[in-house]
Amino acid sequence: DAKTTQPNSMESNEEEPVHLPCNHSTISGTDYIHWYRQLPSQGPEYVIHGLTSNVNNRMASLAIAEDRKSSTLILHRATLRDAAVYYCILRDGYYGQNFVFGPGTRLSVLP
Amino acid sequence: DVKVTQSSRYLVKRTGEKVFLECVQDMDHENMFWYRQDPGLGLRLIYFSYDVKMKEKGDIPEGYSVSREKKERFSLILESASTNQTSMYLCASSMRTGVAKNIQYFGAGTRLSVL
């Protein structure tokens, strides 16, 4: 699975939007972009995933660059509960079964 | 809601003991996974299983074995626990095919201390 690069940490104010970047310059045509997050003292949880088009769900939005070499996870209004480590992961859509988790981005949300 | 349940949140064992970590999922998922998580190293895959009695080595299988006798249960075994196996252990499950295979569901984790 191709590698991703994320900032180590980011800070946001409560109720403001948060844009979490991820670079994946070696992405292949069949790699899906996945985002998971891990709240303190919990296992990771699924946030969103996409292939080429931007995606929205009740938790977040995923904006994918046209060349697919980068993507951005958007939390529209950060809450204190969104403080977590966010992982951007690539996985082959056809053959991939497991995920390779990098160090992720630690998001702090300030009241 | 999908539930992945790990038998213990905290476990303390002695060096040389045989340790069993149990994981059960209730969504009839084909795939199950064991990871360990250490500060600065992220999550690393130990073993995974894509069917009953099937197993595949992950990135760090040394010192571990697994058992999958039933679809819903995946056990991680430390044959002779050592202090460098002190870690947080996370179990996950997912479907094997279809769009839903993109979603892994994780348990809350077992924090194992080997003294």
PDB file of C-alpha atoms in Angstrom:
ATOM      1  CA  ASP A   1       0.000   0.000   0.000  1.00  0.00           C
ATOM      2  CA  ALA A   2       1.231   3.489  -0.905  1.00  0.00           C
ATOM      3  CA  LYS A   3       2.474   5.843   1.785  1.00  0.00           C
ATOM      4  CA  THR A   4       0.740   8.948   3.145  1.00  0.00           C
ATOM      5  CA  THR A   5       2.140  12.058   4.816  1.00  0.00           C
ATOM      6  CA  GLN A   6       0.202  14.044   7.413  1.00  0.00           C
ATOM      7  CA  PRO A   7       1.137  16.846   9.824  1.00  0.00           C
ATOM      8  CA  ASN A   8       1.921  15.564  13.305  1.00  0.00           C
ATOM      9  CA  SER A   9      -0.536  17.858  15.021  1.00  0.00           C
ATOM     10  CA  MET A  10      -3.121  20.566  14.400  1.00  0.00           C
ATOM     11  CA  GLU A  11      -5.210  22.844  16.542  1.00  0.00           C
ATOM     12  CA  SER A  12      -8.683  24.211  16.016  1.00  0.00           C
ATOM     13  CA  ASN A  13     -11.207  26.288  17.887  1.00  0.00           C
ATOM     14  CA  GLU A  14     -14.534  24.814  18.818  1.00  0.00           C
ATOM     15  CA  GLU A  15     -17.324  25.332  16.266  1.00  0.00           C
ATOM     16  CA  GLU A  16     -14.891  26.318  13.521  1.00  0.00           C
ATOM     17  CA  PRO A  17     -14.183  24.232  10.408  1.00  0.00           C
ATOM     18  CA  VAL A  18     -11.094  22.050  10.366  1.00  0.00           C
ATOM     19  CA  HIS A  19      -9.167  20.995   7.279  1.00  0.00           C
ATOM     20  CA  LEU A  20      -6.869  18.028   7.810  1.00  0.00           C
ATOM     21  CA  PRO A  21      -4.454  17.530   4.886  1.00  0.00           C
ATOM     22  CA  CYS A  22      -2.942  14.322   3.578  1.00  0.00           C
ATOM     23  CA  ASN A  23      -0.348  13.891   0.833  1.00  0.00           C
ATOM     24  CA  HIS A  24      -0.151  10.668  -1.136  1.00  0.00           C
ATOM     25  CA  SER A  25       1.937  11.415  -4.201  1.00  0.00           C
ATOM     26  CA  THR A  26       2.534   7.724  -5.048  1.00  0.00           C
ATOM     27  CA  ILE A  27      -1.118   6.759  -5.059  1.00  0.00           C
ATOM     28  CA  SER A  28      -2.093   4.213  -7.684  1.00  0.00           C
ATOM     29  CA  GLY A  29      -5.236   4.171  -9.770  1.00  0.00           C
ATOM     30  CA  THR A  30      -6.923   1.494  -7.670  1.00  0.00           C
ATOM     31  CA  ASP A  31      -6.089   2.931  -4.231  1.00  0.00           C
ATOM     32  CA  TYR A  32      -8.976   4.174  -2.143  1.00  0.00           C
ATOM     33  CA  ILE A  33      -8.366   7.012   0.340  1.00  0.00           C
ATOM     34  CA  HIS A  34      -9.623   6.198   3.819  1.00  0.00           C
ATOM     35  CA  TRP A  35      -9.846   8.253   6.983  1.00  0.00           C
ATOM     36  CA  TYR A  36     -10.135   6.812  10.453  1.00  0.00           C
ATOM     37  CA  ARG A  37      -9.894   8.542  13.797  1.00  0.00           C
ATOM     38  CA  GLN A  38      -8.996   7.367  17.266  1.00  0.00           C
ATOM     39  CA  LEU A  39     -10.513   9.050  20.285  1.00  0.00           C
ATOM     40  CA  PRO A  40      -8.612   8.808  23.582  1.00  0.00           C
ATOM     41  CA  SER A  41      -8.720   5.330  25.139  1.00  0.00           C
ATOM     42  CA  GLN A  42     -10.684   3.869  22.223  1.00  0.00           C
ATOM     43  CA  GLY A  43      -9.996   1.864  19.099  1.00  0.00           C
ATOM     44  CA  PRO A  44      -9.968   3.628  15.716  1.00  0.00           C
ATOM     45  CA  GLU A  45     -13.292   4.334  14.058  1.00  0.00           C
ATOM     46  CA  TYR A  46     -14.169   4.778  10.396  1.00  0.00           C
ATOM     47  CA  VAL A  47     -14.776   8.327   9.229  1.00  0.00           C
ATOM     48  CA  ILE A  48     -15.024   8.367   5.447  1.00  0.00           C
ATOM     49  CA  HIS A  49     -13.463   7.014   2.255  1.00  0.00           C
ATOM     50  CA  GLY A  50     -13.386   7.859  -1.445  1.00  0.00           C
ATOM     51  CA  LEU A  51     -11.734   7.084  -4.760  1.00  0.00           C
ATOM     52  CA  THR A  52     -11.923  10.108  -7.077  1.00  0.00           C
ATOM     53  CA  SER A  53     -14.948  12.249  -6.291  1.00  0.00           C
ATOM     54  CA  ASN A  54     -15.511  14.332  -3.184  1.00  0.00           C
ATOM     55  CA  VAL A  55     -17.574  12.528  -0.549  1.00  0.00           C
ATOM     56  CA  ASN A  56     -19.851  13.703   2.239  1.00  0.00           C
ATOM     57  CA  ASN A  57     -21.342  11.873   5.192  1.00  0.00           C
ATOM     58  CA  ARG A  58     -22.769  12.814   8.546  1.00  0.00           C
ATOM     59  CA  MET A  59     -19.331  12.954  10.157  1.00  0.00           C
ATOM     60  CA  ALA A  60     -17.198  14.776   7.592  1.00  0.00           C
ATOM     61  CA  SER A  61     -16.401  15.629   3.990  1.00  0.00           C
ATOM     62  CA  LEU A  62     -13.523  14.323   1.916  1.00  0.00           C
ATOM     63  CA  ALA A  63     -12.083  16.569  -0.768  1.00  0.00           C
ATOM     64  CA  ILE A  64      -9.804  14.771  -3.255  1.00  0.00           C
ATOM     65  CA  ALA A  65      -7.450  16.702  -5.520  1.00  0.00           C
ATOM     66  CA  GLU A  66      -7.951  16.282  -9.216  1.00  0.00           C
ATOM     67  CA  ASP A  67      -4.602  14.471  -9.611  1.00  0.00           C
ATOM     68  CA  ARG A  68      -5.400  12.400  -6.472  1.00  0.00           C
ATOM     69  CA  LYS A  69      -1.987  13.147  -4.993  1.00  0.00           C
ATOM     70  CA  SER A  70      -3.534  14.806  -1.963  1.00  0.00           C
ATOM     71  CA  SER A  71      -6.789  14.935  -0.060  1.00  0.00           C
ATOM     72  CA  THR A  72      -8.364  16.897   2.778  1.00  0.00           C
ATOM     73  CA  LEU A  73     -10.688  15.749   5.509  1.00  0.00           C
ATOM     74  CA  ILE A  74     -13.084  18.516   6.460  1.00  0.00           C
ATOM     75  CA  LEU A  75     -14.885  18.706   9.778  1.00  0.00           C
ATOM     76  CA  HIS A  76     -17.457  21.415   9.259  1.00  0.00           C
ATOM     77  CA  ARG A  77     -17.859  22.479  12.889  1.00  0.00           C
ATOM     78  CA  ALA A  78     -15.322  21.055  15.288  1.00  0.00           C
ATOM     79  CA  THR A  79     -16.533  20.009  18.712  1.00  0.00           C
ATOM     80  CA  LEU A  80     -14.515  19.014  21.753  1.00  0.00           C
ATOM     81  CA  ARG A  81     -15.477  15.434  21.000  1.00  0.00           C
ATOM     82  CA  ASP A  82     -13.599  15.637  17.683  1.00  0.00           C
ATOM     83  CA  ALA A  83     -10.252  15.832  19.491  1.00  0.00           C
ATOM     84  CA  ALA A  84      -8.523  12.669  18.294  1.00  0.00           C
ATOM     85  CA  VAL A  85      -5.753  11.252  16.132  1.00  0.00           C
ATOM     86  CA  TYR A  86      -6.822  11.224  12.482  1.00  0.00           C
ATOM     87  CA  TYR A  87      -5.328   8.663  10.124  1.00  0.00           C
ATOM     88  CA  CYS A  88      -5.227   8.948   6.345  1.00  0.00           C
ATOM     89  CA  ILE A  89      -4.727   5.523   4.753  1.00  0.00           C
ATOM     90  CA  LEU A  90      -4.488   4.236   1.205  1.00  0.00           C
ATOM     91  CA  ARG A  91      -5.628   0.765   0.346  1.00  0.00           C
ATOM     92  CA  ASP A  92      -5.942  -1.078  -2.923  1.00  0.00           C
ATOM     93  CA  GLY A  93      -9.577  -1.341  -3.839  1.00  0.00           C
ATOM     94  CA  TYR A  94      -9.318  -4.748  -5.444  1.00  0.00           C
ATOM     95  CA  TYR A  95      -6.795  -6.730  -3.442  1.00  0.00           C
ATOM     96  CA  GLY A  96      -6.335  -4.812  -0.210  1.00  0.00           C
ATOM     97  CA  GLN A  97      -7.787  -6.353   2.912  1.00  0.00           C
ATOM     98  CA  ASN A  98      -5.844  -4.789   5.762  1.00  0.00           C
ATOM     99  CA  PHE A  99      -4.951  -1.174   6.538  1.00  0.00           C
ATOM    100  CA  VAL A 100      -1.510   0.300   7.170  1.00  0.00           C
ATOM    101  CA  PHE A 101      -1.833   3.004   9.820  1.00  0.00           C
ATOM    102  CA  GLY A 102       0.786   5.771   9.935  1.00  0.00           C
ATOM    103  CA  PRO A 103       1.300   8.098  12.915  1.00  0.00           C
ATOM    104  CA  GLY A 104      -1.662  10.303  11.913  1.00  0.00           C
ATOM    105  CA  THR A 105      -2.486  13.900  12.898  1.00  0.00           C
ATOM    106  CA  ARG A 106      -3.335  14.705  16.495  1.00  0.00           C
ATOM    107  CA  LEU A 107      -6.150  17.251  16.450  1.00  0.00           C
ATOM    108  CA  SER A 108      -6.678  19.440  19.503  1.00  0.00           C
ATOM    109  CA  VAL A 109      -9.928  21.392  19.798  1.00  0.00           C
ATOM    110  CA  LEU A 110      -9.863  24.468  21.995  1.00  0.00           C
ATOM    111  CA  PRO A 111     -13.026  25.665  23.755  1.00  0.00           C
TER     112      PRO A 111
ATOM    113  CA  ASP B   1     -24.509  -1.382  15.385  1.00  0.00           C
ATOM    114  CA  VAL B   2     -21.475  -3.548  14.767  1.00  0.00           C
ATOM    115  CA  LYS B   3     -19.831  -4.694  17.916  1.00  0.00           C
ATOM    116  CA  VAL B   4     -16.282  -5.941  18.342  1.00  0.00           C
ATOM    117  CA  THR B   5     -15.691  -7.039  21.890  1.00  0.00           C
ATOM    118  CA  GLN B   6     -12.311  -7.702  23.438  1.00  0.00           C
ATOM    119  CA  SER B   7     -12.400  -9.830  26.551  1.00  0.00           C
ATOM    120  CA  SER B   8     -10.314  -7.574  28.788  1.00  0.00           C
ATOM    121  CA  ARG B   9      -9.515  -3.843  28.871  1.00  0.00           C
ATOM    122  CA  TYR B  10      -6.483  -4.329  31.120  1.00  0.00           C
ATOM    123  CA  LEU B  11      -4.308  -7.369  31.694  1.00  0.00           C
ATOM    124  CA  VAL B  12      -1.169  -7.887  33.776  1.00  0.00           C
ATOM    125  CA  LYS B  13       0.919 -11.001  33.188  1.00  0.00           C
ATOM    126  CA  ARG B  14       4.330 -12.295  34.173  1.00  0.00           C
ATOM    127  CA  THR B  15       7.229 -13.004  31.826  1.00  0.00           C
ATOM    128  CA  GLY B  16       6.982 -16.518  30.420  1.00  0.00           C
ATOM    129  CA  GLU B  17       3.240 -16.893  30.931  1.00  0.00           C
ATOM    130  CA  LYS B  18       0.978 -18.014  28.099  1.00  0.00           C
ATOM    131  CA  VAL B  19      -1.495 -15.249  27.338  1.00  0.00           C
ATOM    132  CA  PHE B  20      -4.772 -15.429  25.433  1.00  0.00           C
ATOM    133  CA  LEU B  21      -6.450 -12.307  24.081  1.00  0.00           C
ATOM    134  CA  GLU B  22      -9.975 -12.953  22.864  1.00  0.00           C
ATOM    135  CA  CYS B  23     -12.003 -10.999  20.336  1.00  0.00           C
ATOM    136  CA  VAL B  24     -15.609 -11.555  19.285  1.00  0.00           C
ATOM    137  CA  GLN B  25     -17.605  -9.773  16.570  1.00  0.00           C
ATOM    138  CA  ASP B  26     -21.326  -9.965  16.022  1.00  0.00           C
ATOM    139  CA  MET B  27     -21.677  -8.930  12.363  1.00  0.00           C
ATOM    140  CA  ASP B  28     -20.788 -12.172  10.577  1.00  0.00           C
ATOM    141  CA  HIS B  29     -17.638 -10.572   9.162  1.00  0.00           C
ATOM    142  CA  GLU B  30     -15.234 -12.781   7.253  1.00  0.00           C
ATOM    143  CA  ASN B  31     -12.090 -10.778   8.045  1.00  0.00           C
ATOM    144  CA  MET B  32     -10.610 -10.315  11.489  1.00  0.00           C
ATOM    145  CA  PHE B  33      -7.385  -8.585  12.479  1.00  0.00           C
ATOM    146  CA  TRP B  34      -5.035  -8.177  15.403  1.00  0.00           C
ATOM    147  CA  TYR B  35      -2.923  -5.012  15.736  1.00  0.00           C
ATOM    148  CA  ARG B  36      -0.656  -3.695  18.416  1.00  0.00           C
ATOM    149  CA  GLN B  37      -0.280   0.008  19.091  1.00  0.00           C
ATOM    150  CA  ASP B  38       2.805   1.572  20.628  1.00  0.00           C
ATOM    151  CA  PRO B  39       3.666   5.259  21.132  1.00  0.00           C
ATOM    152  CA  GLY B  40       5.493   6.652  18.120  1.00  0.00           C
ATOM    153  CA  LEU B  41       4.962   3.481  16.066  1.00  0.00           C
ATOM    154  CA  GLY B  42       1.252   3.690  15.337  1.00  0.00           C
ATOM    155  CA  LEU B  43      -0.790   0.551  14.701  1.00  0.00           C
ATOM    156  CA  ARG B  44       1.070  -2.464  13.376  1.00  0.00           C
ATOM    157  CA  LEU B  45      -0.638  -5.543  12.013  1.00  0.00           C
ATOM    158  CA  ILE B  46       0.247  -8.809  13.776  1.00  0.00           C
ATOM    159  CA  TYR B  47      -2.025 -11.340  12.056  1.00  0.00           C
ATOM    160  CA  PHE B  48      -5.247 -11.392  10.137  1.00  0.00           C
ATOM    161  CA  SER B  49      -7.744 -14.040   9.137  1.00  0.00           C
ATOM    162  CA  TYR B  50     -10.080 -14.014   6.140  1.00  0.00           C
ATOM    163  CA  ASP B  51     -12.003 -17.154   7.033  1.00  0.00           C
ATOM    164  CA  VAL B  52     -12.404 -19.798   9.691  1.00  0.00           C
ATOM    165  CA  LYS B  53      -9.152 -21.696  10.289  1.00  0.00           C
ATOM    166  CA  MET B  54      -7.318 -19.367   7.868  1.00  0.00           C
ATOM    167  CA  LYS B  55      -4.598 -16.971   8.961  1.00  0.00           C
ATOM    168  CA  GLU B  56      -2.062 -14.683   7.371  1.00  0.00           C
ATOM    169  CA  LYS B  57       0.997 -13.086   8.927  1.00  0.00           C
ATOM    170  CA  GLY B  58       1.025  -9.335   9.209  1.00  0.00           C
ATOM    171  CA  ASP B  59       4.039  -7.093   9.664  1.00  0.00           C
ATOM    172  CA  ILE B  60       5.120  -8.279  13.129  1.00  0.00           C
ATOM    173  CA  PRO B  61       4.001 -11.903  13.734  1.00  0.00           C
ATOM    174  CA  GLU B  62       7.084 -13.016  15.697  1.00  0.00           C
ATOM    175  CA  GLY B  63       6.221 -14.146  19.211  1.00  0.00           C
ATOM    176  CA  TYR B  64       2.504 -14.443  18.457  1.00  0.00           C
ATOM    177  CA  SER B  65       0.108 -17.026  17.124  1.00  0.00           C
ATOM    178  CA  VAL B  66      -3.620 -16.880  16.390  1.00  0.00           C
ATOM    179  CA  SER B  67      -6.615 -19.159  16.336  1.00  0.00           C
ATOM    180  CA  ARG B  68      -9.888 -18.865  14.434  1.00  0.00           C
ATOM    181  CA  GLU B  69     -12.068 -21.880  15.107  1.00  0.00           C
ATOM    182  CA  LYS B  70     -15.356 -20.007  14.721  1.00  0.00           C
ATOM    183  CA  LYS B  71     -16.231 -17.153  12.397  1.00  0.00           C
ATOM    184  CA  GLU B  72     -17.073 -14.737  15.170  1.00  0.00           C
ATOM    185  CA  ARG B  73     -14.015 -15.341  17.353  1.00  0.00           C
ATOM    186  CA  PHE B  74     -10.345 -14.554  16.765  1.00  0.00           C
ATOM    187  CA  SER B  75      -7.795 -15.253  19.471  1.00  0.00           C
ATOM    188  CA  LEU B  76      -4.296 -13.871  19.811  1.00  0.00           C
ATOM    189  CA  ILE B  77      -1.856 -16.065  21.732  1.00  0.00           C
ATOM    190  CA  LEU B  78       1.424 -15.079  23.305  1.00  0.00           C
ATOM    191  CA  GLU B  79       3.097 -18.445  23.855  1.00  0.00           C
ATOM    192  CA  SER B  80       5.641 -17.079  26.332  1.00  0.00           C
ATOM    193  CA  ALA B  81       5.022 -13.454  27.175  1.00  0.00           C
ATOM    194  CA  SER B  82       7.987 -11.100  27.235  1.00  0.00           C
ATOM    195  CA  THR B  83       8.318  -7.534  28.481  1.00  0.00           C
ATOM    196  CA  ASN B  84       8.629  -6.190  24.917  1.00  0.00           C
ATOM    197  CA  GLN B  85       5.097  -7.409  24.292  1.00  0.00           C
ATOM    198  CA  THR B  86       3.735  -4.856  26.719  1.00  0.00           C
ATOM    199  CA  SER B  87       1.425  -2.870  24.492  1.00  0.00           C
ATOM    200  CA  MET B  88      -2.130  -1.949  23.528  1.00  0.00           C
ATOM    201  CA  TYR B  89      -3.708  -4.721  21.447  1.00  0.00           C
ATOM    202  CA  LEU B  90      -6.562  -3.919  19.097  1.00  0.00           C
ATOM    203  CA  CYS B  91      -8.867  -6.340  17.324  1.00  0.00           C
ATOM    204  CA  ALA B  92     -10.835  -5.397  14.211  1.00  0.00           C
ATOM    205  CA  SER B  93     -13.223  -7.017  11.761  1.00  0.00           C
ATOM    206  CA  SER B  94     -14.540  -6.264   8.296  1.00  0.00           C
ATOM    207  CA  MET B  95     -16.453  -7.804   5.454  1.00  0.00           C
ATOM    208  CA  ARG B  96     -14.331  -9.476   2.811  1.00  0.00           C
ATOM    209  CA  THR B  97     -16.044  -8.241  -0.325  1.00  0.00           C
ATOM    210  CA  GLY B  98     -18.193  -5.364  -1.479  1.00  0.00           C
ATOM    211  CA  VAL B  99     -18.025  -1.690  -0.647  1.00  0.00           C
ATOM    212  CA  ALA B 100     -18.343  -2.457   3.063  1.00  0.00           C
ATOM    213  CA  LYS B 101     -14.921  -4.132   3.073  1.00  0.00           C
ATOM    214  CA  ASN B 102     -13.552  -0.609   3.266  1.00  0.00           C
ATOM    215  CA  ILE B 103     -14.791  -0.274   6.818  1.00  0.00           C
ATOM    216  CA  GLN B 104     -12.922  -1.931   9.659  1.00  0.00           C
ATOM    217  CA  TYR B 105     -14.628  -2.004  13.043  1.00  0.00           C
ATOM    218  CA  PHE B 106     -12.346  -1.946  16.046  1.00  0.00           C
ATOM    219  CA  GLY B 107     -12.686  -3.108  19.614  1.00  0.00           C
ATOM    220  CA  ALA B 108     -11.814  -0.842  22.531  1.00  0.00           C
ATOM    221  CA  GLY B 109      -8.430  -2.491  22.987  1.00  0.00           C
ATOM    222  CA  THR B 110      -6.638  -4.533  25.640  1.00  0.00           C
ATOM    223  CA  ARG B 111      -3.788  -2.867  27.449  1.00  0.00           C
ATOM    224  CA  LEU B 112      -1.365  -5.681  28.311  1.00  0.00           C
ATOM    225  CA  SER B 113       1.471  -5.239  30.774  1.00  0.00           C
ATOM    226  CA  VAL B 114       4.083  -7.991  31.021  1.00  0.00           C
ATOM    227  CA  LEU B 115       6.170  -7.774  34.194  1.00  0.00           C
TER     228      LEU B 115
END
